Coordinates of C-alpha atoms in Angstrom, one line a residue:
Chain A
M102 CA 13.9 145.4 5.3
T103 CA 11.6 142.4 5.9
R104 CA 12.2 140.3 9.0
R105 CA 8.8 138.8 9.8
Y106 CA 7.1 136.5 7.4
S107 CA 3.4 137.0 6.8
A108 CA 0.9 137.4 3.9
L109 CA 1.3 141.1 4.3
S110 CA 5.1 141.0 4.0
L111 CA 4.7 138.8 0.9
I112 CA 2.5 141.4 -0.8
K113 CA 4.8 144.3 0.3
E114 CA 7.9 142.6 -1.0
G115 CA 6.0 141.6 -4.2
L116 CA 5.2 145.2 -4.8
A117 CA 8.7 146.4 -3.8
G118 CA 10.4 144.0 -6.2
Q119 CA 11.5 141.4 -3.6
K120 CA 14.4 143.6 -2.5
G121 CA 13.9 143.7 1.2
W122 CA 14.3 140.1 2.1
Q123 CA 17.1 139.3 4.5
P124 CA 19.1 136.1 4.9
A125 CA 17.2 133.9 7.2
W126 CA 20.1 133.6 9.6
R127 CA 23.4 135.4 10.2
S128 CA 26.8 133.7 9.4
P129 CA 29.2 135.4 11.9
E130 CA 32.8 134.6 12.6
P131 CA 33.2 132.4 15.7
K132 CA 34.0 134.3 18.9
K133 CA 36.7 133.1 21.3
N134 CA 34.3 132.6 24.2
Y135 CA 30.7 131.6 24.6
D136 CA 28.3 131.0 27.6
A137 CA 27.5 127.7 25.8
V138 CA 28.4 125.8 22.7
I139 CA 26.3 123.2 20.9
I140 CA 28.0 120.8 18.5
G141 CA 25.8 119.7 15.6
G142 CA 23.7 122.0 13.5
G143 CA 20.9 119.5 12.8
G144 CA 17.4 119.9 14.2
H145 CA 18.3 118.9 17.7
G146 CA 21.3 121.2 17.9
L147 CA 19.5 124.2 16.5
A148 CA 16.4 123.6 18.6
T149 CA 18.6 123.4 21.7
A150 CA 20.2 126.8 20.8
Y151 CA 16.7 128.2 20.2
Y152 CA 15.2 127.1 23.6
L153 CA 18.4 128.1 25.4
A154 CA 17.9 131.6 24.1
R155 CA 14.1 131.7 24.2
T156 CA 13.3 129.9 27.4
H157 CA 16.4 130.4 29.5
G158 CA 17.7 133.7 28.3
I159 CA 21.2 132.4 27.4
S160 CA 21.9 133.8 24.0
N161 CA 25.7 134.2 24.0
I162 CA 25.9 130.7 22.4
A163 CA 27.2 129.2 19.2
V164 CA 26.0 126.2 17.1
L165 CA 29.0 124.5 15.4
E166 CA 28.1 122.5 12.3
K167 CA 30.9 120.6 10.4
G168 CA 28.9 120.8 7.1
W169 CA 25.8 122.8 6.4
I170 CA 22.8 122.9 8.8
G171 CA 20.3 120.2 8.5
G172 CA 22.6 118.3 6.1
G173 CA 22.8 115.1 8.2
N174 CA 19.9 113.0 9.5
T175 CA 17.6 116.1 9.7
G176 CA 17.6 116.2 5.8
R177 CA 17.6 112.5 5.3
N178 CA 14.7 111.2 7.2
T179 CA 11.2 110.4 6.0
T180 CA 9.7 113.4 7.8
V181 CA 7.1 111.5 9.9
V182 CA 5.9 113.1 13.2
R183 CA 4.2 110.7 15.7
S184 CA 4.1 109.7 19.3
N185 CA 2.8 106.1 19.3
Y186 CA 5.1 104.7 22.0
Y187 CA 4.4 102.3 24.9
Y188 CA 6.1 103.3 28.1
P189 CA 5.0 106.3 30.1
E190 CA 8.5 107.8 29.9
S191 CA 8.6 107.5 26.1
V192 CA 5.1 109.0 25.7
A193 CA 6.2 111.9 27.9
I194 CA 9.2 112.8 25.7
Y195 CA 7.6 112.0 22.3
G196 CA 4.3 113.6 23.4
L197 CA 6.2 116.8 24.4
A198 CA 7.8 116.8 20.9
H199 CA 4.5 116.2 19.2
R200 CA 2.7 119.0 21.1
L201 CA 5.6 121.4 20.3
Y202 CA 5.4 120.5 16.6
E203 CA 1.7 121.4 16.7
G204 CA 2.6 125.0 17.6
L205 CA 6.0 125.2 15.8
S206 CA 5.1 127.1 12.7
K207 CA 3.6 129.9 14.8
E208 CA 6.3 129.8 17.5
L209 CA 9.1 130.2 14.9
N210 CA 7.2 132.3 12.4
Y211 CA 8.3 129.8 9.8
N212 CA 6.1 127.3 8.0
V213 CA 7.3 123.8 8.9
M214 CA 4.4 122.4 6.8
L215 CA 3.2 120.1 9.6
S216 CA 0.4 118.0 8.0
Q217 CA -1.5 116.0 10.6
R218 CA -2.8 113.5 8.0
G219 CA -2.8 110.6 10.5
M220 CA -0.9 107.4 10.5
V221 CA -2.0 103.8 10.5
F222 CA 0.2 101.1 11.9
L223 CA -1.1 97.9 10.2
C224 CA -1.9 94.6 11.9
H225 CA -1.6 91.5 9.8
S226 CA -3.0 88.8 12.0
I227 CA -5.4 88.3 14.9
G228 CA -2.4 88.2 17.2
E229 CA -1.2 91.6 15.9
M230 CA -4.7 93.0 16.4
E231 CA -4.4 92.0 20.1
I232 CA -1.0 93.6 20.4
G233 CA -2.4 96.7 18.6
A234 CA -5.3 96.9 21.2
R235 CA -2.7 96.8 24.0
T236 CA -0.7 99.6 22.2
V237 CA -3.9 101.6 21.9
N238 CA -4.8 101.1 25.6
A239 CA -1.3 102.1 26.7
M240 CA -1.3 105.2 24.5
Q241 CA -4.8 106.3 25.8
I242 CA -3.8 105.7 29.4
N243 CA -0.6 107.8 28.8
G244 CA -2.7 110.6 27.4
V245 CA -1.9 110.3 23.7
D246 CA -4.6 109.9 21.0
A247 CA -4.9 106.4 19.6
E248 CA -7.7 104.4 18.0
M249 CA -8.1 100.8 16.9
F250 CA -9.0 100.6 13.2
S251 CA -10.9 97.7 11.7
V252 CA -10.1 96.6 8.1
D253 CA -12.9 98.9 6.9
D254 CA -11.4 101.8 8.6
V255 CA -8.1 101.1 7.0
R256 CA -9.7 100.7 3.7
R257 CA -11.3 104.1 4.1
V258 CA -8.0 106.0 4.8
A259 CA -5.7 103.9 2.5
P260 CA -7.8 102.3 -0.3
A261 CA -4.8 101.6 -2.5
L262 CA -3.5 99.0 0.0
N263 CA -3.5 95.3 -0.9
F264 CA -6.6 94.0 0.8
A265 CA -6.6 90.6 -0.9
P266 CA -7.4 87.8 1.5
D267 CA -4.5 85.7 0.1
A268 CA -2.0 88.5 0.4
R269 CA 1.3 87.5 2.1
Y270 CA 0.5 90.1 4.8
P271 CA -3.2 90.4 4.8
V272 CA -4.7 93.6 6.5
F273 CA -6.7 92.8 9.6
G274 CA -6.8 96.4 10.9
G275 CA -4.5 98.7 12.5
V276 CA -3.5 101.3 15.2
W277 CA -4.5 104.8 14.2
Q278 CA -2.9 108.0 15.5
G279 CA -4.8 110.9 13.9
R280 CA -2.5 113.6 15.1
A281 CA 0.5 112.0 13.4
G282 CA 1.6 113.2 10.1
T283 CA 4.5 114.7 8.3
A284 CA 6.5 118.0 8.4
R285 CA 9.0 119.6 6.0
H286 CA 12.3 118.4 7.5
D287 CA 14.5 121.2 6.0
A288 CA 12.1 123.8 7.3
V289 CA 12.4 122.5 10.8
A290 CA 16.1 123.1 10.8
W291 CA 15.9 126.4 8.9
G292 CA 13.1 127.6 11.1
Y293 CA 14.9 126.9 14.3
A294 CA 18.1 128.4 12.8
R295 CA 16.3 131.6 11.8
A296 CA 14.5 132.0 15.2
A297 CA 17.7 131.3 17.1
S298 CA 19.8 133.6 15.0
A299 CA 17.2 136.4 15.6
L300 CA 17.7 135.9 19.3
G301 CA 21.5 136.3 19.0
V302 CA 22.8 132.7 18.6
D303 CA 25.8 132.4 16.3
I304 CA 25.3 129.6 13.7
I305 CA 28.7 128.6 12.4
Q306 CA 28.7 126.2 9.4
N307 CA 31.8 124.4 8.0
C308 CA 33.2 124.3 11.5
E309 CA 34.3 120.8 12.6
V310 CA 35.2 120.0 16.2
S311 CA 38.5 118.2 16.2
D312 CA 39.1 117.9 20.0
F313 CA 37.8 118.9 23.4
I314 CA 39.8 121.1 25.8
I315 CA 39.8 119.3 29.1
E316 CA 41.2 121.1 32.2
G317 CA 40.9 120.0 35.8
G318 CA 38.7 117.1 34.7
R319 CA 36.1 119.3 33.1
C320 CA 35.3 120.2 29.6
R321 CA 36.4 123.8 29.0
G322 CA 36.0 124.2 25.2
V323 CA 36.6 122.8 21.8
Q324 CA 39.3 122.9 19.1
T325 CA 37.7 123.4 15.7
S326 CA 38.6 123.8 12.1
R327 CA 37.9 127.5 12.6
G328 CA 40.0 127.9 15.8
T329 CA 39.7 127.4 19.5
I330 CA 36.4 128.2 21.2
R331 CA 36.2 128.3 25.0
T332 CA 33.1 127.6 27.0
D333 CA 32.1 125.9 30.3
R334 CA 28.9 124.2 28.9
I335 CA 28.9 122.1 25.8
G336 CA 25.9 120.2 24.3
M337 CA 26.4 117.6 21.7
A338 CA 23.7 116.5 19.2
V339 CA 25.6 114.7 16.5
A340 CA 23.6 111.6 15.8
G341 CA 25.5 109.0 13.8
H342 CA 28.8 110.3 14.9
S343 CA 28.1 110.4 18.7
S344 CA 30.7 107.7 19.3
V345 CA 33.4 109.5 17.3
L346 CA 33.1 112.7 19.5
A347 CA 32.8 110.6 22.7
A348 CA 36.1 109.0 21.9
K349 CA 37.7 112.4 21.6
A350 CA 36.2 113.3 25.0
G351 CA 37.6 110.0 26.5
F352 CA 34.5 107.8 27.0
R353 CA 32.3 105.2 25.2
L354 CA 28.7 105.1 24.5
P355 CA 26.2 102.2 24.1
I356 CA 25.8 103.0 20.5
N357 CA 26.4 101.3 17.2
S358 CA 26.2 103.4 14.0
Y359 CA 24.1 102.0 11.1
A360 CA 22.9 103.3 7.8
L361 CA 19.1 103.9 7.5
Q362 CA 18.0 104.3 3.9
A363 CA 15.1 106.0 2.4
C364 CA 14.0 106.7 -1.2
V365 CA 11.4 108.7 -3.2
S366 CA 9.5 107.9 -6.4
E367 CA 8.8 110.4 -9.2
P368 CA 6.0 112.7 -8.2
V369 CA 2.5 111.5 -9.0
K370 CA -1.1 112.7 -8.4
P371 CA -2.5 112.2 -4.9
I372 CA -3.0 108.6 -4.0
L373 CA -2.0 108.2 -0.4
D374 CA -3.0 110.9 2.1
T375 CA -1.9 109.2 5.4
V376 CA 1.2 107.6 6.6
V377 CA 1.2 103.8 6.5
L378 CA 3.5 101.6 8.5
S379 CA 3.6 97.8 8.1
P380 CA 5.4 95.9 10.7
G381 CA 5.1 92.8 8.5
T382 CA 7.0 94.2 5.6
G383 CA 9.0 96.7 7.7
V384 CA 8.1 99.5 5.4
Y385 CA 6.6 102.9 6.0
V386 CA 5.3 105.1 3.3
S387 CA 3.7 108.5 2.7
Q388 CA 3.2 110.9 -0.1
S389 CA 4.9 114.2 0.0
D390 CA 3.2 117.4 -0.8
K391 CA 5.0 117.4 -4.1
G392 CA 3.6 114.0 -5.0
E393 CA 6.6 111.8 -4.4
I394 CA 6.0 108.5 -2.7
V395 CA 8.4 108.7 0.3
I396 CA 9.6 105.2 1.3
G397 CA 11.6 104.0 4.4
G398 CA 12.3 100.7 5.9
A399 CA 14.6 98.8 8.3
L400 CA 18.2 99.5 9.1
D401 CA 21.0 98.1 7.1
R402 CA 22.5 95.0 8.6
T403 CA 26.2 96.1 8.5
P404 CA 27.4 98.7 11.0
S405 CA 28.5 101.7 8.9
Y406 CA 29.4 105.4 8.7
G407 CA 29.1 105.3 4.9
Q408 CA 26.0 107.5 4.0
R409 CA 25.0 105.3 1.1
G410 CA 23.2 102.1 2.2
N411 CA 23.6 98.6 0.8
L412 CA 21.4 97.0 -1.9
P413 CA 19.9 94.0 0.0
T414 CA 18.0 96.3 2.4
L415 CA 16.7 98.5 -0.4
E416 CA 15.5 95.3 -2.3
N417 CA 13.7 94.2 0.9
V418 CA 12.0 97.6 1.3
I419 CA 10.9 97.9 -2.3
S420 CA 9.5 94.3 -2.4
G421 CA 7.7 95.0 0.9
L422 CA 6.2 98.2 -0.6
L423 CA 5.0 96.4 -3.7
E424 CA 3.4 93.7 -1.5
M425 CA 1.5 96.5 0.3
F426 CA 0.7 98.7 -2.8
P427 CA 0.9 96.6 -6.0
A428 CA 0.0 99.6 -8.0
F429 CA 3.3 101.2 -7.0
G430 CA 5.1 98.8 -9.2
Q431 CA 4.5 101.4 -12.0
L432 CA 6.4 104.1 -10.2
K433 CA 10.0 105.0 -11.0
L434 CA 12.4 105.6 -8.1
M435 CA 13.9 109.1 -8.3
R436 CA 16.4 109.3 -5.4
Q437 CA 17.9 106.9 -2.8
W438 CA 20.1 108.0 0.1
A439 CA 21.0 107.0 3.7
G440 CA 21.7 108.7 7.0
I441 CA 23.9 107.3 9.8
V442 CA 21.9 106.7 13.0
D443 CA 22.9 106.0 16.6
V444 CA 21.4 102.6 17.4
V445 CA 21.1 102.0 21.2
P446 CA 20.4 98.5 22.8
D447 CA 17.0 99.6 24.3
S448 CA 15.9 101.8 21.3
S449 CA 15.5 104.8 23.5
P450 CA 17.5 108.1 23.4
I451 CA 20.4 109.2 25.7
I452 CA 20.0 112.6 27.3
G453 CA 22.1 113.8 30.2
E454 CA 25.6 114.9 31.3
S455 CA 28.3 112.7 29.9
P456 CA 31.1 111.1 31.9
L457 CA 33.2 114.3 31.1
P458 CA 31.7 117.0 33.3
G459 CA 30.5 120.1 31.4
L460 CA 29.7 118.0 28.3
F461 CA 26.1 117.1 27.8
L462 CA 24.6 114.5 25.5
N463 CA 21.6 114.4 23.2
C464 CA 22.0 111.3 21.1
G465 CA 20.9 107.7 20.5
W466 CA 17.5 108.5 18.8
G467 CA 17.9 105.5 16.5
T468 CA 15.8 105.8 13.4
G469 CA 13.3 108.2 15.1
G470 CA 15.1 111.4 15.9
F471 CA 13.3 113.8 13.5
K472 CA 9.9 113.5 15.3
A473 CA 11.7 114.2 18.6
I474 CA 13.5 117.4 17.6
P475 CA 11.5 119.9 19.7
A476 CA 11.7 117.7 22.9
G477 CA 15.4 116.9 22.3
G478 CA 16.1 120.6 22.0
T479 CA 14.0 121.6 25.0
L480 CA 15.6 118.9 27.3
L481 CA 19.2 119.6 26.2
A482 CA 18.6 123.3 26.7
N483 CA 17.3 122.7 30.2
L484 CA 20.4 120.6 31.0
L485 CA 22.8 123.2 29.7
A486 CA 21.0 126.0 31.5
T487 CA 20.5 124.3 34.9
G488 CA 23.0 121.4 34.9
K489 CA 20.1 119.2 36.1
H490 CA 17.6 116.8 34.7
N491 CA 13.9 117.5 34.7
D492 CA 11.3 114.6 35.1
I493 CA 11.0 114.0 31.4
S494 CA 14.8 113.7 30.7
R495 CA 15.9 111.9 33.8
P496 CA 14.8 108.4 32.7
F497 CA 16.9 108.7 29.6
D498 CA 20.2 109.3 31.4
L499 CA 23.3 107.3 30.5
D500 CA 23.2 105.7 34.0
R501 CA 20.3 103.4 33.0
F502 CA 22.8 101.1 31.4
V503 CA 24.5 100.6 34.8
T504 CA 21.3 100.5 36.9
G505 CA 19.5 98.3 34.4
R506 CA 16.4 100.6 34.2
L507 CA 16.3 100.2 30.3
L508 CA 13.3 101.5 28.3
D509 CA 13.0 98.9 25.7
E510 CA 10.8 100.3 23.1
A511 CA 11.7 97.7 20.6
A512 CA 9.8 95.3 22.9
G513 CA 7.3 97.9 24.1
S514 CA 6.0 99.4 20.8
G515 CA 7.6 97.1 18.2
I516 CA 9.7 99.8 16.7
A517 CA 12.5 98.4 14.6
H518 CA 15.4 100.4 15.9
Chain B
M91 CA 25.3 93.1 -3.1
Q92 CA 28.6 93.0 -1.2
L93 CA 30.5 89.7 -0.9
F94 CA 32.1 88.8 2.4
H95 CA 34.8 86.1 2.6
C96 CA 33.8 83.2 5.0
P97 CA 37.0 81.6 6.0
F98 CA 35.3 78.2 5.6
C99 CA 33.1 78.7 2.5
G100 CA 34.8 81.5 0.6
Q101 CA 33.0 84.5 -1.0
R102 CA 29.3 84.7 -0.2
D103 CA 26.5 87.3 -0.2
E104 CA 26.4 89.7 2.6
T105 CA 22.8 88.6 3.5
E106 CA 24.2 85.3 4.6
F107 CA 26.2 86.9 7.4
H108 CA 25.3 88.4 10.8
F109 CA 27.2 91.0 12.8
G110 CA 28.1 89.7 16.2
G111 CA 29.9 92.5 17.9
E112 CA 33.3 94.2 18.3
A113 CA 36.2 91.8 18.6
G114 CA 38.0 91.9 21.8
N115 CA 35.0 92.5 24.0
I116 CA 35.6 89.7 26.6
R117 CA 33.0 88.6 29.1
P118 CA 34.0 89.5 32.6
D119 CA 34.6 86.6 34.9
G120 CA 34.0 86.1 38.7
A121 CA 31.5 86.9 41.3
D122 CA 32.7 90.4 42.2
V123 CA 32.3 92.0 38.8
T124 CA 30.9 95.5 39.3
S125 CA 27.7 96.9 37.6
E126 CA 29.9 99.4 35.7
R127 CA 32.0 96.6 34.3
W128 CA 29.0 94.6 33.3
A129 CA 27.5 97.7 31.6
S130 CA 30.8 98.2 29.8
Y131 CA 30.9 94.6 28.6
L132 CA 27.2 94.5 27.6
Y133 CA 26.5 97.9 26.2
L134 CA 29.5 100.3 25.7
R135 CA 31.2 100.2 22.3
D136 CA 34.1 101.8 20.5
N137 CA 32.0 102.1 17.3
P138 CA 34.9 103.5 15.4
K139 CA 34.7 105.4 12.1
G140 CA 37.3 103.8 9.8
A141 CA 39.2 100.6 10.5
V142 CA 37.2 98.1 12.6
R143 CA 37.7 94.5 13.8
E144 CA 34.4 92.7 14.3
V145 CA 33.2 89.2 15.1
W146 CA 30.8 88.0 12.4
V147 CA 29.0 84.6 11.8
H148 CA 28.3 83.0 8.5
M149 CA 24.7 81.9 9.2
T150 CA 24.7 79.2 6.5
C151 CA 27.7 77.2 7.8
G152 CA 27.9 78.5 11.4
E153 CA 31.5 79.7 11.1
F154 CA 32.4 82.5 13.5
F155 CA 35.3 84.7 12.4
V156 CA 36.9 88.1 12.8
M157 CA 36.5 90.5 9.9
A158 CA 38.8 93.5 9.6
R159 CA 37.1 96.1 7.4
D160 CA 36.5 99.8 6.9
S161 CA 33.2 101.2 8.4
V162 CA 33.1 104.0 5.9
S163 CA 34.1 102.4 2.6
H164 CA 33.0 98.9 3.6
H165 CA 36.3 97.6 2.1
V166 CA 37.1 94.2 3.7
A167 CA 40.8 94.0 4.6
S168 CA 40.8 90.4 6.0
T169 CA 38.6 87.6 7.5
T170 CA 40.2 85.0 9.9
S171 CA 38.7 82.2 11.7
L172 CA 37.9 82.9 15.3
D173 CA 39.9 81.6 18.2
C174 CA 40.2 83.0 21.6
A175 CA 43.7 84.3 21.1
E176 CA 42.5 86.3 18.1
H177 CA 39.5 87.6 19.9
A178 CA 41.5 88.7 22.9
Q179 CA 43.8 91.0 20.9

């Protein structure tokens, strides 16, 4: 019976006819009671369960997933990991996630295929170069690696870009984060699931929460498609559908749901070994290890829960891509899809206790939740275990919308969500 | 490309329209409005899955109107010109 993954176990199983491999996680029947329940079996929910068990020693917990784990936004993003944000609070949270990603394969004994190939955030004018320098300064002061790239530096890392002086968005330079890169998104969900399951966490798929049990003004459990489950601590990490569950719990959130599209080309030989993001065209692009060009862009313009995406946004993204990389006009698109994301007015996440005591939130990551998975899990686990914020999660409490202490990263770092 | 029906111009491309917010979200009035009430008006949303009523603007003609549609299928049930009575419902 093989539980631990290693080169040695590969050889042993190879010699033994591959008969000793075990399912990566258990699929038990839900119990009637748990010490804590997490709604949402995406990266954030599974990471929360893992850190609750690993860091806080609370393992009598369940992760409830309405579909299959990692089937929502965790499996629909463009897999970029980075931490190029502006405000100290944002750098603290995304920096934590970035550092945890760097040790994640070892921590989970599961290869999440983190590839720190670097990312360049292009500047298309002298003004954008000045804003880029401001971003680099802020990141360095906040302790995150960042470097200003000249046009020659950009040409060195991404020679296929359109460097024509008469380009619609000419390249003047860019902001470089060398530690940024990509990770295998499914592997992040599967790795956390496997590690959490090994620590005793019940991962229950095809289990949709239909209502909350509210007694004495507190959340005491959930009604699900697989029966009633009672618990005094519930965490919810259900990006895209946060408002739907909040309505069942009797409160509203500062969230609009939008579709975010992505697409991949047919696989081709290596042409792009960094992540490139252009604020001018609104396009970000990388090449997967399989060779597909992975393309993402801006949100759709119509609030939506339909996981499809509308054509005008796709057309914008593709025309932007061809402006950046004219040679990509020869590629054929292989797949297009969309995930539903929580869009928050200040483009920062919401982490904290909800207006219903006993129910804790991890939502509102907009278009950037994947890169934050280890931090979102760590912070929600801390809240569930202690009932209190730590210094990293406190600024992201829901109360900032009443006090006015918003963390506007759309203005701070120019992110589009 | 989806077509939306502007009450003034008729069927037009979705790219000509801009989402303005949920219908019925009325600005609070008076000097003693609490921070919680302001936060509710400015930020909190129903964001329902399924039938929605929203304020949209047709940017090319400037017409504001209420669109009833489905946020999953994107099917448009109706569009009606905006007046305060309609918005307040």
